[in-house]
Every structure is written in C-alpha cells, then in structure tokens.
mmCIF file of C-alpha atoms in Angstrom:
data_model
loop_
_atom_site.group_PDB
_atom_site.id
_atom_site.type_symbol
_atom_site.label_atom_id
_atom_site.label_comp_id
_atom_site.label_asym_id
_atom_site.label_seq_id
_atom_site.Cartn_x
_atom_site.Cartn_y
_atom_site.Cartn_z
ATOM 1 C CA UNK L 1 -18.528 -21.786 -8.883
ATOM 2 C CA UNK L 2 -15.368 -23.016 -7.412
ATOM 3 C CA UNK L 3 -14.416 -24.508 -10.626
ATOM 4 C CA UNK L 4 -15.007 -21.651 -12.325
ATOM 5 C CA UNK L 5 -12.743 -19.458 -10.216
ATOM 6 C CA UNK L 6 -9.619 -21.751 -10.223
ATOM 7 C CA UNK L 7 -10.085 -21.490 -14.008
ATOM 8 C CA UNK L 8 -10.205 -17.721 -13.931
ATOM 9 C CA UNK L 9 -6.997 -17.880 -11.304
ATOM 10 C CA UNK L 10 -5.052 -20.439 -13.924
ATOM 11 C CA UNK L 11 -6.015 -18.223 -17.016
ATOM 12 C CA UNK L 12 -5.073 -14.790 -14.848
ATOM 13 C CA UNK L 13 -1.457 -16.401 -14.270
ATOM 14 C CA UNK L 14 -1.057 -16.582 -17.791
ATOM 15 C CA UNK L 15 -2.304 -13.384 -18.491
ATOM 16 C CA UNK L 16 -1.108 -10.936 -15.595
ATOM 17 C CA UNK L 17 2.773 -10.496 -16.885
ATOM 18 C CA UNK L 18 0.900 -9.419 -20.689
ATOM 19 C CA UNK L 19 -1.786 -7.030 -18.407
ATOM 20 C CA UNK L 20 1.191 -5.943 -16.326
ATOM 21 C CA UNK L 21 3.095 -4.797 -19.706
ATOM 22 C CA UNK L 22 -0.066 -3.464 -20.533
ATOM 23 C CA UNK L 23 -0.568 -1.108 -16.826
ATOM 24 C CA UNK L 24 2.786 0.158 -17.935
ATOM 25 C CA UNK L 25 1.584 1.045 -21.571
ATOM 26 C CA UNK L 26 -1.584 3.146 -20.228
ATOM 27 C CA UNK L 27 0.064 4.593 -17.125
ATOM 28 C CA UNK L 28 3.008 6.032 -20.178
ATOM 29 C CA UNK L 29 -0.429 6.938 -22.432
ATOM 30 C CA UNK L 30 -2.182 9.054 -19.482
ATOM 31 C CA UNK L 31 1.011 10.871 -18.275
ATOM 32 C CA UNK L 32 1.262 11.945 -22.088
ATOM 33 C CA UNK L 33 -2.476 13.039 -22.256
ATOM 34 C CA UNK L 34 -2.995 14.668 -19.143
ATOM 35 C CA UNK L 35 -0.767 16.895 -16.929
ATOM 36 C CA UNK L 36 -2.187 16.158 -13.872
ATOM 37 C CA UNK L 37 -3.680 12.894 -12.229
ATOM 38 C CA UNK L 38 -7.756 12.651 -12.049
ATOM 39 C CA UNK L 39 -7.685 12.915 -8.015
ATOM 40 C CA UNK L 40 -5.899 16.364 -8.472
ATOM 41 C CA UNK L 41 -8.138 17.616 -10.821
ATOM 42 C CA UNK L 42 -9.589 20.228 -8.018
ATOM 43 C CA UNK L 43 -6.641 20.856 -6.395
ATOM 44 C CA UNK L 44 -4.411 22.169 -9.051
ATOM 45 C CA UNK L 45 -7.324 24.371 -10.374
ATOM 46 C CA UNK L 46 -7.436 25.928 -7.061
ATOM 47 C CA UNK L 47 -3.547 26.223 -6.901
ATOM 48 C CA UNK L 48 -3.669 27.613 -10.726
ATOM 49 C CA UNK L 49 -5.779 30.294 -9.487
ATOM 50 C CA UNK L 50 -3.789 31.295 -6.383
ATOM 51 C CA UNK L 51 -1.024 31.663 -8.412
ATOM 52 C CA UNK L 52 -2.320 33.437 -11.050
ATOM 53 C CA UNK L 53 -3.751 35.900 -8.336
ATOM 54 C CA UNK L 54 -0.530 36.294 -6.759
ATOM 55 C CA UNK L 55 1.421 36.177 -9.817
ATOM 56 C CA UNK L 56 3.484 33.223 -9.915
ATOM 57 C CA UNK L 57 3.580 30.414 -11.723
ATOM 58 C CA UNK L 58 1.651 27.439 -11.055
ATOM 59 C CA UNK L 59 3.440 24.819 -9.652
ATOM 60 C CA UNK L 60 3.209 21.746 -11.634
ATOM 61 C CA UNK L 61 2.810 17.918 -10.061
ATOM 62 C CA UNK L 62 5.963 15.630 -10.082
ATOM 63 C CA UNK L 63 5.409 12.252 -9.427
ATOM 64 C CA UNK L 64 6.932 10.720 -6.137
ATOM 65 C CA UNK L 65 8.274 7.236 -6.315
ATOM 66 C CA UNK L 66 5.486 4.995 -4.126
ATOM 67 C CA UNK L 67 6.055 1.716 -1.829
ATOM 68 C CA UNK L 68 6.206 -1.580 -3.609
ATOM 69 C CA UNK L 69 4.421 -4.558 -2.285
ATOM 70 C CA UNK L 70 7.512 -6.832 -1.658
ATOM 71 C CA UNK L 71 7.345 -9.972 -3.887
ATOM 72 C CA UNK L 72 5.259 -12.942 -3.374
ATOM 73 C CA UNK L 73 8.345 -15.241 -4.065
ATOM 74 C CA UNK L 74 10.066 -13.739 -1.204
ATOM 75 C CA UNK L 75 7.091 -14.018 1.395
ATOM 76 C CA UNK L 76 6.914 -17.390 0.874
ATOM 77 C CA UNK L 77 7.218 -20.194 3.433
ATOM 78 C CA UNK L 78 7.722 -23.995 3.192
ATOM 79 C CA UNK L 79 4.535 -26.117 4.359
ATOM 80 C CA UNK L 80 4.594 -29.532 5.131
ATOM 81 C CA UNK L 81 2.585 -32.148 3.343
ATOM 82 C CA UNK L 82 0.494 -34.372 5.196
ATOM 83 C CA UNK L 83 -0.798 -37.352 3.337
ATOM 84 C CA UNK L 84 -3.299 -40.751 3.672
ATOM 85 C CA UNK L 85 -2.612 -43.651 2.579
ATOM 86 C CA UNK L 86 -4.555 -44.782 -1.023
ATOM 87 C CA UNK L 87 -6.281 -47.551 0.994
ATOM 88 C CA UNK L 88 -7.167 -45.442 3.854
ATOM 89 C CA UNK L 89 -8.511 -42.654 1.941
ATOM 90 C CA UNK L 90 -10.955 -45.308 -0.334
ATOM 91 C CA UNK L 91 -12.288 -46.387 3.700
ATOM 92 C CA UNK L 92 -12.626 -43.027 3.917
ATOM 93 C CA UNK L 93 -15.554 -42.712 1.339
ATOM 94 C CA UNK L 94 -18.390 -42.399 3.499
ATOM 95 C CA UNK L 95 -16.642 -39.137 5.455
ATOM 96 C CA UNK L 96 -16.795 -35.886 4.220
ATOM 97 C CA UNK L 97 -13.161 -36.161 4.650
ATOM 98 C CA UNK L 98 -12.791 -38.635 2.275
ATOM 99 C CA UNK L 99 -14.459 -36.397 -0.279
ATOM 100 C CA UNK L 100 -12.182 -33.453 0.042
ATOM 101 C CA UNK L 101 -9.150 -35.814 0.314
ATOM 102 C CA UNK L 102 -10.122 -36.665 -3.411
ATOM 103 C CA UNK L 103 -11.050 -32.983 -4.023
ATOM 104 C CA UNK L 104 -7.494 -31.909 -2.731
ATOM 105 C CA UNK L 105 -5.882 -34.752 -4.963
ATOM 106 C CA UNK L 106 -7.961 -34.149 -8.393
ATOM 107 C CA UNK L 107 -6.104 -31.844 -11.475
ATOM 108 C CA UNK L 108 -8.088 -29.314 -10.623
ATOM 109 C CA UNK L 109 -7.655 -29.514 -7.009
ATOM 110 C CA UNK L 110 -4.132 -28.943 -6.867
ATOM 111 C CA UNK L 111 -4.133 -25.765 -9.319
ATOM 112 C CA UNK L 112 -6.338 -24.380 -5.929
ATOM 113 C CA UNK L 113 -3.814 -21.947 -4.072
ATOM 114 C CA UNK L 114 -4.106 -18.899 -1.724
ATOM 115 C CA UNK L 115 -6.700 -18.079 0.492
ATOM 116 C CA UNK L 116 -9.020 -20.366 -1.202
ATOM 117 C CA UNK L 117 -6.597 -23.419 -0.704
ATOM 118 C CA UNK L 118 -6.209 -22.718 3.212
ATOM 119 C CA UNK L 119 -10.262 -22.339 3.066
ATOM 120 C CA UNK L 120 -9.985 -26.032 1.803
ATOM 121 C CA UNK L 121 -7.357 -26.543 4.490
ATOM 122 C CA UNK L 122 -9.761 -25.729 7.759
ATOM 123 C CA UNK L 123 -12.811 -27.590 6.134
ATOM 124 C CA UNK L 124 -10.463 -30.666 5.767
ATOM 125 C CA UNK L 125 -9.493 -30.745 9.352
ATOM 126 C CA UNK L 126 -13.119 -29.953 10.967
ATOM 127 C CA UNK L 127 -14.049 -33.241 8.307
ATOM 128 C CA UNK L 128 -11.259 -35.317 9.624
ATOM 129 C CA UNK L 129 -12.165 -34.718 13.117
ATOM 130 C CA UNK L 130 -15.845 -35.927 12.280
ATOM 131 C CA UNK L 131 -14.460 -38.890 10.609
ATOM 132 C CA UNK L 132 -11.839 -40.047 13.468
ATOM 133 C CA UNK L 133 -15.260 -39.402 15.594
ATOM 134 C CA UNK L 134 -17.684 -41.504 13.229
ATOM 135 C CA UNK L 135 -15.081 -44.447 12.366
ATOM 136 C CA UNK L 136 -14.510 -44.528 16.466
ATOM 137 C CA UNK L 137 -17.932 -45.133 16.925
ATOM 138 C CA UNK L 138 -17.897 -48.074 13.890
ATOM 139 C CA UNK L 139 -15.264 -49.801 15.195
ATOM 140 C CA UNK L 140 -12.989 -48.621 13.356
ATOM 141 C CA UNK L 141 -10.173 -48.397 15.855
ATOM 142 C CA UNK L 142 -6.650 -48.638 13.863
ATOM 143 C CA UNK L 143 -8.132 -46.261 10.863
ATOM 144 C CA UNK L 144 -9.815 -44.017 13.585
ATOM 145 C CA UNK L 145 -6.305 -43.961 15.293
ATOM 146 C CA UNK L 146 -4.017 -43.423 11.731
ATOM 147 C CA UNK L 147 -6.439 -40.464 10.422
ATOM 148 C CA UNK L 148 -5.919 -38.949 14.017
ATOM 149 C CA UNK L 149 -2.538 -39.090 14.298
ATOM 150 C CA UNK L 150 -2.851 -37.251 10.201
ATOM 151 C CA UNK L 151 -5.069 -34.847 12.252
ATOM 152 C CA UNK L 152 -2.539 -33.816 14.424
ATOM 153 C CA UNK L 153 0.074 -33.155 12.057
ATOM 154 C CA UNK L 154 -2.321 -31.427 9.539
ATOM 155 C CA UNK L 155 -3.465 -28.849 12.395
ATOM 156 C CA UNK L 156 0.392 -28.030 13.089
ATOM 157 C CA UNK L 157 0.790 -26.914 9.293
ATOM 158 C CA UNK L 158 -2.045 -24.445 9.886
ATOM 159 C CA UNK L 159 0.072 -21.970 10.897
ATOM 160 C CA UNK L 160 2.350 -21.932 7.526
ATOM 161 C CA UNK L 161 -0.385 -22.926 5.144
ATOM 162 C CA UNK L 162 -2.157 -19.243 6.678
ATOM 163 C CA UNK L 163 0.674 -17.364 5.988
ATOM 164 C CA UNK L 164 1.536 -18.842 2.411
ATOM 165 C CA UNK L 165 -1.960 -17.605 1.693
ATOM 166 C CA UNK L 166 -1.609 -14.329 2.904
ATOM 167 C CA UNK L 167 1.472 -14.426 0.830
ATOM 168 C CA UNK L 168 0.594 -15.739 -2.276
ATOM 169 C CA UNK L 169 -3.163 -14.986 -3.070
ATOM 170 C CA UNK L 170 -3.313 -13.128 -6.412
ATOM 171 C CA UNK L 171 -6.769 -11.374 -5.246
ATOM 172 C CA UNK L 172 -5.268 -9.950 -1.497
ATOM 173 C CA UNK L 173 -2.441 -8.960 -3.387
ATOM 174 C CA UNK L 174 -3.846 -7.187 -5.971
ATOM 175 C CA UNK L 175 -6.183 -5.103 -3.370
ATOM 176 C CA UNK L 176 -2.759 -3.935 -1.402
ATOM 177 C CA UNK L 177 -0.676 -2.931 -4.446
ATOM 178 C CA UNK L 178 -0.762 0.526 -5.959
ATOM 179 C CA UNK L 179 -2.894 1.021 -9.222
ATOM 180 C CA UNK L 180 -1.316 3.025 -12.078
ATOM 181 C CA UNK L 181 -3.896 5.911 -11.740
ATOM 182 C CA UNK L 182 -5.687 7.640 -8.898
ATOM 183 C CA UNK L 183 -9.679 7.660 -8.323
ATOM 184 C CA UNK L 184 -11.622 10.469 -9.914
ATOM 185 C CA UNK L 185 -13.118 11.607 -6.438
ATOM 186 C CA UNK L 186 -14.278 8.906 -3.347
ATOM 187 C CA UNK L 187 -16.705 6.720 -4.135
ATOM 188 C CA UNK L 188 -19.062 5.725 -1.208
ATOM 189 C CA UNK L 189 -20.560 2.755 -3.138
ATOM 190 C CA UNK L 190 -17.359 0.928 -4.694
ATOM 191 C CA UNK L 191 -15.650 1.510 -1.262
ATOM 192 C CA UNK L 192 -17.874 -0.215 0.562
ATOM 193 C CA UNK L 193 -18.074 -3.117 -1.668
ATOM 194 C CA UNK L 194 -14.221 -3.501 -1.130
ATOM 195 C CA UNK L 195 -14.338 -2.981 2.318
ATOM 196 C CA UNK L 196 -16.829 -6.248 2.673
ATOM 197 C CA UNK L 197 -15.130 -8.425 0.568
ATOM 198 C CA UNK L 198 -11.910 -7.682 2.354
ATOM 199 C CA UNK L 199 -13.894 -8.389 5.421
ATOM 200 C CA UNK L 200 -14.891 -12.155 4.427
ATOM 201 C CA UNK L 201 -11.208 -12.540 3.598
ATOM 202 C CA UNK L 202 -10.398 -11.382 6.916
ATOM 203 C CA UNK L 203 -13.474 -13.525 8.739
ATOM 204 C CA UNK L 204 -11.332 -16.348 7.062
ATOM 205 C CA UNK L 205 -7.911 -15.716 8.068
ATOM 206 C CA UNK L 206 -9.077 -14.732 11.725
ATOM 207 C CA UNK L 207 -10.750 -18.170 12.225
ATOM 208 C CA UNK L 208 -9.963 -20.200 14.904
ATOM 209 C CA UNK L 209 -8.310 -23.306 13.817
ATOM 210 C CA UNK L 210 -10.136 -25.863 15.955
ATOM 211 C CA UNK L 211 -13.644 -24.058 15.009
ATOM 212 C CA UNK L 212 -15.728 -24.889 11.553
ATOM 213 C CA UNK L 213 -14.965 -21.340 8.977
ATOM 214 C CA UNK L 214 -18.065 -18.771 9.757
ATOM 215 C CA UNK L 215 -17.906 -17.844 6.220
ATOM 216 C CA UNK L 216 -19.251 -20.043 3.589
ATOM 217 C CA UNK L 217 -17.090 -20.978 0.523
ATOM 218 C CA UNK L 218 -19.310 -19.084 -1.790
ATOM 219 C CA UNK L 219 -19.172 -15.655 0.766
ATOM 220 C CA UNK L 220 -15.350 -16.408 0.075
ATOM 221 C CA UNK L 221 -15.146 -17.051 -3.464
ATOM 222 C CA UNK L 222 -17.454 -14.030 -4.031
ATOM 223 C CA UNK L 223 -15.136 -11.846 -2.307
ATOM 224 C CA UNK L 224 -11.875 -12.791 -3.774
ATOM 225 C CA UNK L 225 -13.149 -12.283 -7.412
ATOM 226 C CA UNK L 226 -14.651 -8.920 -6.574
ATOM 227 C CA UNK L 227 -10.769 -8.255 -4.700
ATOM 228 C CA UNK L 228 -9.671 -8.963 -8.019
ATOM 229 C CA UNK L 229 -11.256 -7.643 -10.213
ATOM 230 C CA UNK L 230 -12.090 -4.255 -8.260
ATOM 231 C CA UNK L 231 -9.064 -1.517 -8.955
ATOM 232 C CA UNK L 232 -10.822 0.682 -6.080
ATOM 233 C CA UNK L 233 -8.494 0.031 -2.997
ATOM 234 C CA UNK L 234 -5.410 0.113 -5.420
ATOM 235 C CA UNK L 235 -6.356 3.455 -6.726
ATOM 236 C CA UNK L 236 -7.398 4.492 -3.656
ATOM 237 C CA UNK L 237 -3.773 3.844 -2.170
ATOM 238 C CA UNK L 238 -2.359 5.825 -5.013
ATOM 239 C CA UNK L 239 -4.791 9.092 -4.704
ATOM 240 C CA UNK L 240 -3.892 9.492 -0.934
ATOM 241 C CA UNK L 241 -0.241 8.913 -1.788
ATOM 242 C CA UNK L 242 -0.686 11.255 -4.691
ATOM 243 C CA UNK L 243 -2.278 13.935 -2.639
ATOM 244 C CA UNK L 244 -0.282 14.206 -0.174
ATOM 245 C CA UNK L 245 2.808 14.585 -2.480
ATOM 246 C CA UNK L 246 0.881 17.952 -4.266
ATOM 247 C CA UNK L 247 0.223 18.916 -1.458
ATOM 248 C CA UNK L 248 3.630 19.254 -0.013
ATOM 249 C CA UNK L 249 4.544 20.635 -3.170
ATOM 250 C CA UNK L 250 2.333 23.629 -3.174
ATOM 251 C CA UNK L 251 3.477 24.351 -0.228
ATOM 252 C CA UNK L 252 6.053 27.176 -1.778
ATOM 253 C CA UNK L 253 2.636 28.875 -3.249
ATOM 254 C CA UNK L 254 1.605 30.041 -0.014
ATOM 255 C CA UNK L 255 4.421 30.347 2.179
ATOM 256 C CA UNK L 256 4.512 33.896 1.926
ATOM 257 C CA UNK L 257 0.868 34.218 1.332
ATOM 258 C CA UNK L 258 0.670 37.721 3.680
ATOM 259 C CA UNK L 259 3.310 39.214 2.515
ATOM 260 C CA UNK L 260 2.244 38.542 -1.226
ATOM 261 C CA UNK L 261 -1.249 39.354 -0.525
ATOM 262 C CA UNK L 262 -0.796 43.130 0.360
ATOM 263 C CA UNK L 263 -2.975 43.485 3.120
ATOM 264 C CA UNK L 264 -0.879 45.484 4.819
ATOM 265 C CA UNK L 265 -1.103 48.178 2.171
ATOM 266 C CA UNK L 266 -3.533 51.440 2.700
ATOM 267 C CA UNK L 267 -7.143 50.504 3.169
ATOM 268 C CA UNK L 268 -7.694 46.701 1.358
ATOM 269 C CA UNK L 269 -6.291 45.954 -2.251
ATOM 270 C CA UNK L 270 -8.370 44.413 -4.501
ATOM 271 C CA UNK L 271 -5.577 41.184 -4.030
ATOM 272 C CA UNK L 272 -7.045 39.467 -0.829
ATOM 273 C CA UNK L 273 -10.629 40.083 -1.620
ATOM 274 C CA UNK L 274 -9.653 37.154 -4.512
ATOM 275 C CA UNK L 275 -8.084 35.064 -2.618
ATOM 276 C CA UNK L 276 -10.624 34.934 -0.039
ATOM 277 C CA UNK L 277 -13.126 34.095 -2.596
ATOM 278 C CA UNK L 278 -10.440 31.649 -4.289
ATOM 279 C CA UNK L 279 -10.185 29.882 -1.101
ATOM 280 C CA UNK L 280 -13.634 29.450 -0.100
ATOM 281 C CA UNK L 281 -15.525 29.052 -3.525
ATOM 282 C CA UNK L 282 -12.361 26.554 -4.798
ATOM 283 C CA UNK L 283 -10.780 25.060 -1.386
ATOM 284 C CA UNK L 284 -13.411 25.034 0.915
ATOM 285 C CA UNK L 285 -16.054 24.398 -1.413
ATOM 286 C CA UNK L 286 -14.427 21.623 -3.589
ATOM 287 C CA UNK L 287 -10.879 20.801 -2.510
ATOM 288 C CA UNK L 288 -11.659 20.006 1.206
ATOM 289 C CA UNK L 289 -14.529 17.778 0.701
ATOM 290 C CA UNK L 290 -12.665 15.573 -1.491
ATOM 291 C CA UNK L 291 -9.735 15.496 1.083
ATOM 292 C CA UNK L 292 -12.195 14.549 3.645
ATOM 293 C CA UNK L 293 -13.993 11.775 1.839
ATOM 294 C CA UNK L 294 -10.599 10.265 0.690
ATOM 295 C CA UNK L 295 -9.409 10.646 4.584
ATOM 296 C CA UNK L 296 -12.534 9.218 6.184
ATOM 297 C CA UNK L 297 -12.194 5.935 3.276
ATOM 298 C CA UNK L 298 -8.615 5.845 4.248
ATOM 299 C CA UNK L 299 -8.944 5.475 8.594
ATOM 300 C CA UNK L 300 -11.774 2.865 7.524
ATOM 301 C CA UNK L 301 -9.595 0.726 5.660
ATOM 302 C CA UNK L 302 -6.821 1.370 7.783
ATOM 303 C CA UNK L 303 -9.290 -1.002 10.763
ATOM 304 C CA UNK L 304 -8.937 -3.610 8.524
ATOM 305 C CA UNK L 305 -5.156 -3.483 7.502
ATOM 306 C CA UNK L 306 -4.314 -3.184 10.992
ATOM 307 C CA UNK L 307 -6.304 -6.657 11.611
ATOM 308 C CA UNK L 308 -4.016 -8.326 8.333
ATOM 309 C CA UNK L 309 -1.119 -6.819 10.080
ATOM 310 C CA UNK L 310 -1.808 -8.541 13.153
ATOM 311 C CA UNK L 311 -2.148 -11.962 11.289
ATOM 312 C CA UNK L 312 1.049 -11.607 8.888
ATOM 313 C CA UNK L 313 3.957 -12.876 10.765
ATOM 314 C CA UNK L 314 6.429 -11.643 7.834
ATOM 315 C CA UNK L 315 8.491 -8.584 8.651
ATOM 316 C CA UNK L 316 8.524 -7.487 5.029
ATOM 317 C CA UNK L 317 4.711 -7.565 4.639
ATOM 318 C CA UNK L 318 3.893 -6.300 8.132
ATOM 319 C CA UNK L 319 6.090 -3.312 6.887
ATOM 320 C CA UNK L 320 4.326 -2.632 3.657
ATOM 321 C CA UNK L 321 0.837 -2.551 5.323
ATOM 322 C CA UNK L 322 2.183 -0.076 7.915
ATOM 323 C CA UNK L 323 3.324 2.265 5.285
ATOM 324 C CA UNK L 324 -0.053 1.944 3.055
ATOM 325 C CA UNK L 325 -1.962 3.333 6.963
ATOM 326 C CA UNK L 326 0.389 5.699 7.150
ATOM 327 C CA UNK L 327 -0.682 6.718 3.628
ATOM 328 C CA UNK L 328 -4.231 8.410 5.229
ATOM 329 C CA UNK L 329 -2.688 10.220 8.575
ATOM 330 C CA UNK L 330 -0.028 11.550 6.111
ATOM 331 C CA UNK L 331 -2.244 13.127 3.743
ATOM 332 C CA UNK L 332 -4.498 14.675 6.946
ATOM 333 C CA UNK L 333 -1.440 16.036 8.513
ATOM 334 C CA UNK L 334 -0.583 17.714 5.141
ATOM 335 C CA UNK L 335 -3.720 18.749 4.525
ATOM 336 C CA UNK L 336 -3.916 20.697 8.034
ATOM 337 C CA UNK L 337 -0.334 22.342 7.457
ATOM 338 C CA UNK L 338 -1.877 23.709 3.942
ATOM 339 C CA UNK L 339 -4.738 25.320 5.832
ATOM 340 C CA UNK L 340 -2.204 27.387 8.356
ATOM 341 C CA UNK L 341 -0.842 30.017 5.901
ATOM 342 C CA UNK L 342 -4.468 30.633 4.978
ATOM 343 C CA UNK L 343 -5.240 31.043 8.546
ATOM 344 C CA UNK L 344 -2.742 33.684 9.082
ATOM 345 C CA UNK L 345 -4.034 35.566 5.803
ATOM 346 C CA UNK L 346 -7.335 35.353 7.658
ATOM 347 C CA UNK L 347 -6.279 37.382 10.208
ATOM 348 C CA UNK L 348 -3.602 39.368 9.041
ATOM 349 C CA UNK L 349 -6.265 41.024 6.324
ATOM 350 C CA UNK L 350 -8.917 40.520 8.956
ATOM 351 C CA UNK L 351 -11.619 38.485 7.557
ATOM 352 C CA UNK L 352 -14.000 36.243 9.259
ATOM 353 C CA UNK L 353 -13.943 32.556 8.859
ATOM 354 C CA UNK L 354 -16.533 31.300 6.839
#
C-alpha cells in the first residue's frame, strides 16, 4: 500500500501543473455555461423574485478575488540530515531500525515526502531507541553508544522535519486550497469523511515525539489519499467564501425594502403579501437551511484548523488558515445582517413571524 501511494504521489507531480491548466480550462467553461455558481442556485432565485416583486432588476453575482494558499516553496525549511555509518547500519540488521534505515535509503524510499516521510521519521526514532536498548543489553557498547548519540541528533530535527511536512504535503495542501467551483448544497456524508481523514493527519502531527504514532501507517495512508483525492473541503472553502460575497451584494435589493414595499399605503397592497410569501416559501424554506448546513460544516472544520494552526510555526501559513475560519463567522454575520431589513418589513406591514 505504501508503495502504491508514493507511486500515485510521483505520477501526481507530473501530472498536477497539466490538471492545474486543466482547473483553469473548466472553471473558464462553467463561468461561460452558467451565470451563477451551483451553491447560489437558491439564493439568486429568491433574490430574482424579490426583485421582480419590487421591480428592480436582479442583481447579478460578481466574483470576489479569494485567499491564496501561499506557496509550498516559500514555507519551506532546511532539515538536517542525520546519517549511520554503512557498517553500522549492516549491525543493525536484526533492529527494526536497521530495516527502516534501508527503507529510508532505497529509490523508492527517498521519493517518500510530506506527512508520510515525517510518519517514517517518528517510527525511526521509537526503532532506534529499541535498538540502542537491545544492542546495550548484547554487549554492544560502542554501537549502542554511536546509534545513541544518532538518536539524539535525529530527535532535534523533529521539529523542522514536522513543519516541512505541514509545508510540503501535496494531500494537506490540496484540502486547504480553494476549488474552482462551489458545492451543490452541504453534504453530511462527504463532510464527514474529510473531517476524519483530516483528523488522522492531525493525530499524526500532534504526536508526542518521544511516544510510538497512535495512528497506524495504513489509518495514515488511507487518509492522505482520500485528502487528495476528495475536492469537498476545497469546495467547501469556496461556497462559504462565495456566499458571503452574494450576500453582501444583495444587500442594495432590500435596503429600502419598507419603503418599496408600500405598506404604508391605505389598507395592505397586494406588494407585501408577495414578499412575505417570497421570503418564507424561498428564504426560509430553502435559502436558510442551506446557509445553516454550510455554517454548522464550517465551525466544525474550523476545530480542526485551529489545532493545524497551533502546530504551524510559519507566519504565512498560520495566516492563511486564520482567514479560511474566518470564512464561516463571515458568512453567519452576513447572513444575520440580510435577515434585518426583512425584520423591519415584518413589522412595519405587521405580520407575524412564522
């Protein structure tokens, strides 16, 4: 399985600037074939028909520039490279350490990077420390001493080795960056399988250093591919972003929605008895649930980028995930203000919530 996932990784790096040309080809295709994004589907039906109520024109979406993850060449850090001797590491057959020592140093070894390679990283020093133990107790002394003294020096890269993975792993990164598309609507079932795999990922990075990983390397292999190959999170970044924008947008439609409305005319127009039923049958009915399902997603992934916030020690990064959790209280805020003109129509033309 391992195998199989470096080769995947090594034939993705080949591939991703072609499928990035390619993002760019569909994302130009859509915007030609559809005036709205999927995620606003509801909401500029409802708008449509509040304007056409009120007589004005509906307000079209714009798109609004979103946050770019910052590059991976720029998060990266220098980690030093510990080795064993070629004698020492055939004594050091018999130790598991030995075995990932010749693991770490085969072709297809050293083609292992991100997350997976700092995996390798905390198994290797958990093995050497059994092997200093077991060579100790087979009098071993001097190779028990040299392998300790590599011990010591491979724990202090730790540190650096977490954060190049945090950097650098193609499948974290893909899960944080913006997709070229929204969702359709929230989906309970591909959220959650996100949400897990980002939590092994986490369980790894979270380890203690001095402590054997909690999460097996298959748990961790399963996740990153299903990071990777999953577009939910990314789209899910762009719908919130996206909704929020319309939202402030429309915002013109209903600033005057009282005034516009006519209730204030001689017994009620005709004019506020639609728009009450626009706004419950269209807003309250289809609009609001959809805001609320993409909100709730959006605090629950927001637990675990505060968590990878807490581990990244790069400003630049630590930035970028504050701005995609920012992304859900945004929308929520703008999703409240768009419910206060209605309020006032509510009681300016004196109808009852509900």
């Amino acid at each position: 399985m391992m195998r199989d996932w470096l080769q995947r990784q090594l034939v993705g790096s080949i591939v991703r600037p072609l499928s990035g040309l390619g993002y760019v080809f569909v994302a130009l295709l859509v915007s030609s074939c559809s005036e709205v994004p999927t995620a606003l589907t509801a909401l500029d039906d409802y708008q449509r028909r509040v304007a056409n109520t009120l007589q004005l024109e509906p307000i079209a979406y714009q798109p609004v520039s979103f946050p770019q993850l910052p590059n991976s060449r720029d998060l990266r850090v220098q980690v030093p490279r510990i080795s064993v001797s070629l004698l020492d590491s055939w004594r050091l057959d018999q130790c598991a350490a030995g075995q990932l020592i010749a693991q770490r140093n085969s072709a297809l070894g050293k083609l292992e990077e991100g997350i997976s390679r700092y995996f390798t990283d905390l198994q290797l020093t958990q093995a050497m420390k059994t092997c200093v133990t077991e060579l100790e107790q087979a009098g071993e002394a001097q190779l028990a001493k040299r392998l300790a003294s590599a011990l010591q020096e491979k724990r202090q890269t730790l540190a650096a080795s977490k954060q190049l993975a945090i950097a650098t792993d193609d499948a974290l990164r893909h899960s944080l960056r913006f997709a070229p598309s929204t969702l359709a609507a929230p989906d309970d079932a591909a959220f959650a399988n996100a949400l897990a795999s980002l939590d092994h990922v986490l369980a790894v990075l979270q380890e203690p250093s001095q402590q054997p990983p909690q999460v097996s390397r298959e748990q961790l292999e399963s996740a990153l591919e299903q990071l990777h190959q999953s577009d939910y999170l990314p789209r899910l970044w762009r719908s919130l972003h996206t909704l929020e924008a319309y939202l402030q947008q429309l915002a013109p439609l209903t600033e005057d929605l009282v005034g516009l409305a006519g209730c204030s005319s001689k017994g009620r127009p005709q004019r506020p008895e639609v728009l009450h039923t626009v706004f419950l049958k269209f807003f309250i009915a289809k609009v609001q649930p959809e805001l609320a399902g993409y909100t709730r997603q959006g605090y629950l992934v927001n637990e675990r980028l505060a968590q990878l916030a807490v581990i990244s020690e790069q400003a630049a990064l630590k930035d970028y995930i504050q701005r995609l959790m920012q992304l859900t209280d945004k929308l929520n805020e703008r999703s409240k203000g768009h419910v206060k003109p209605w309020q006032r129509f509510f009681a300016a033309c004196d109808f009852t919530p509900g």
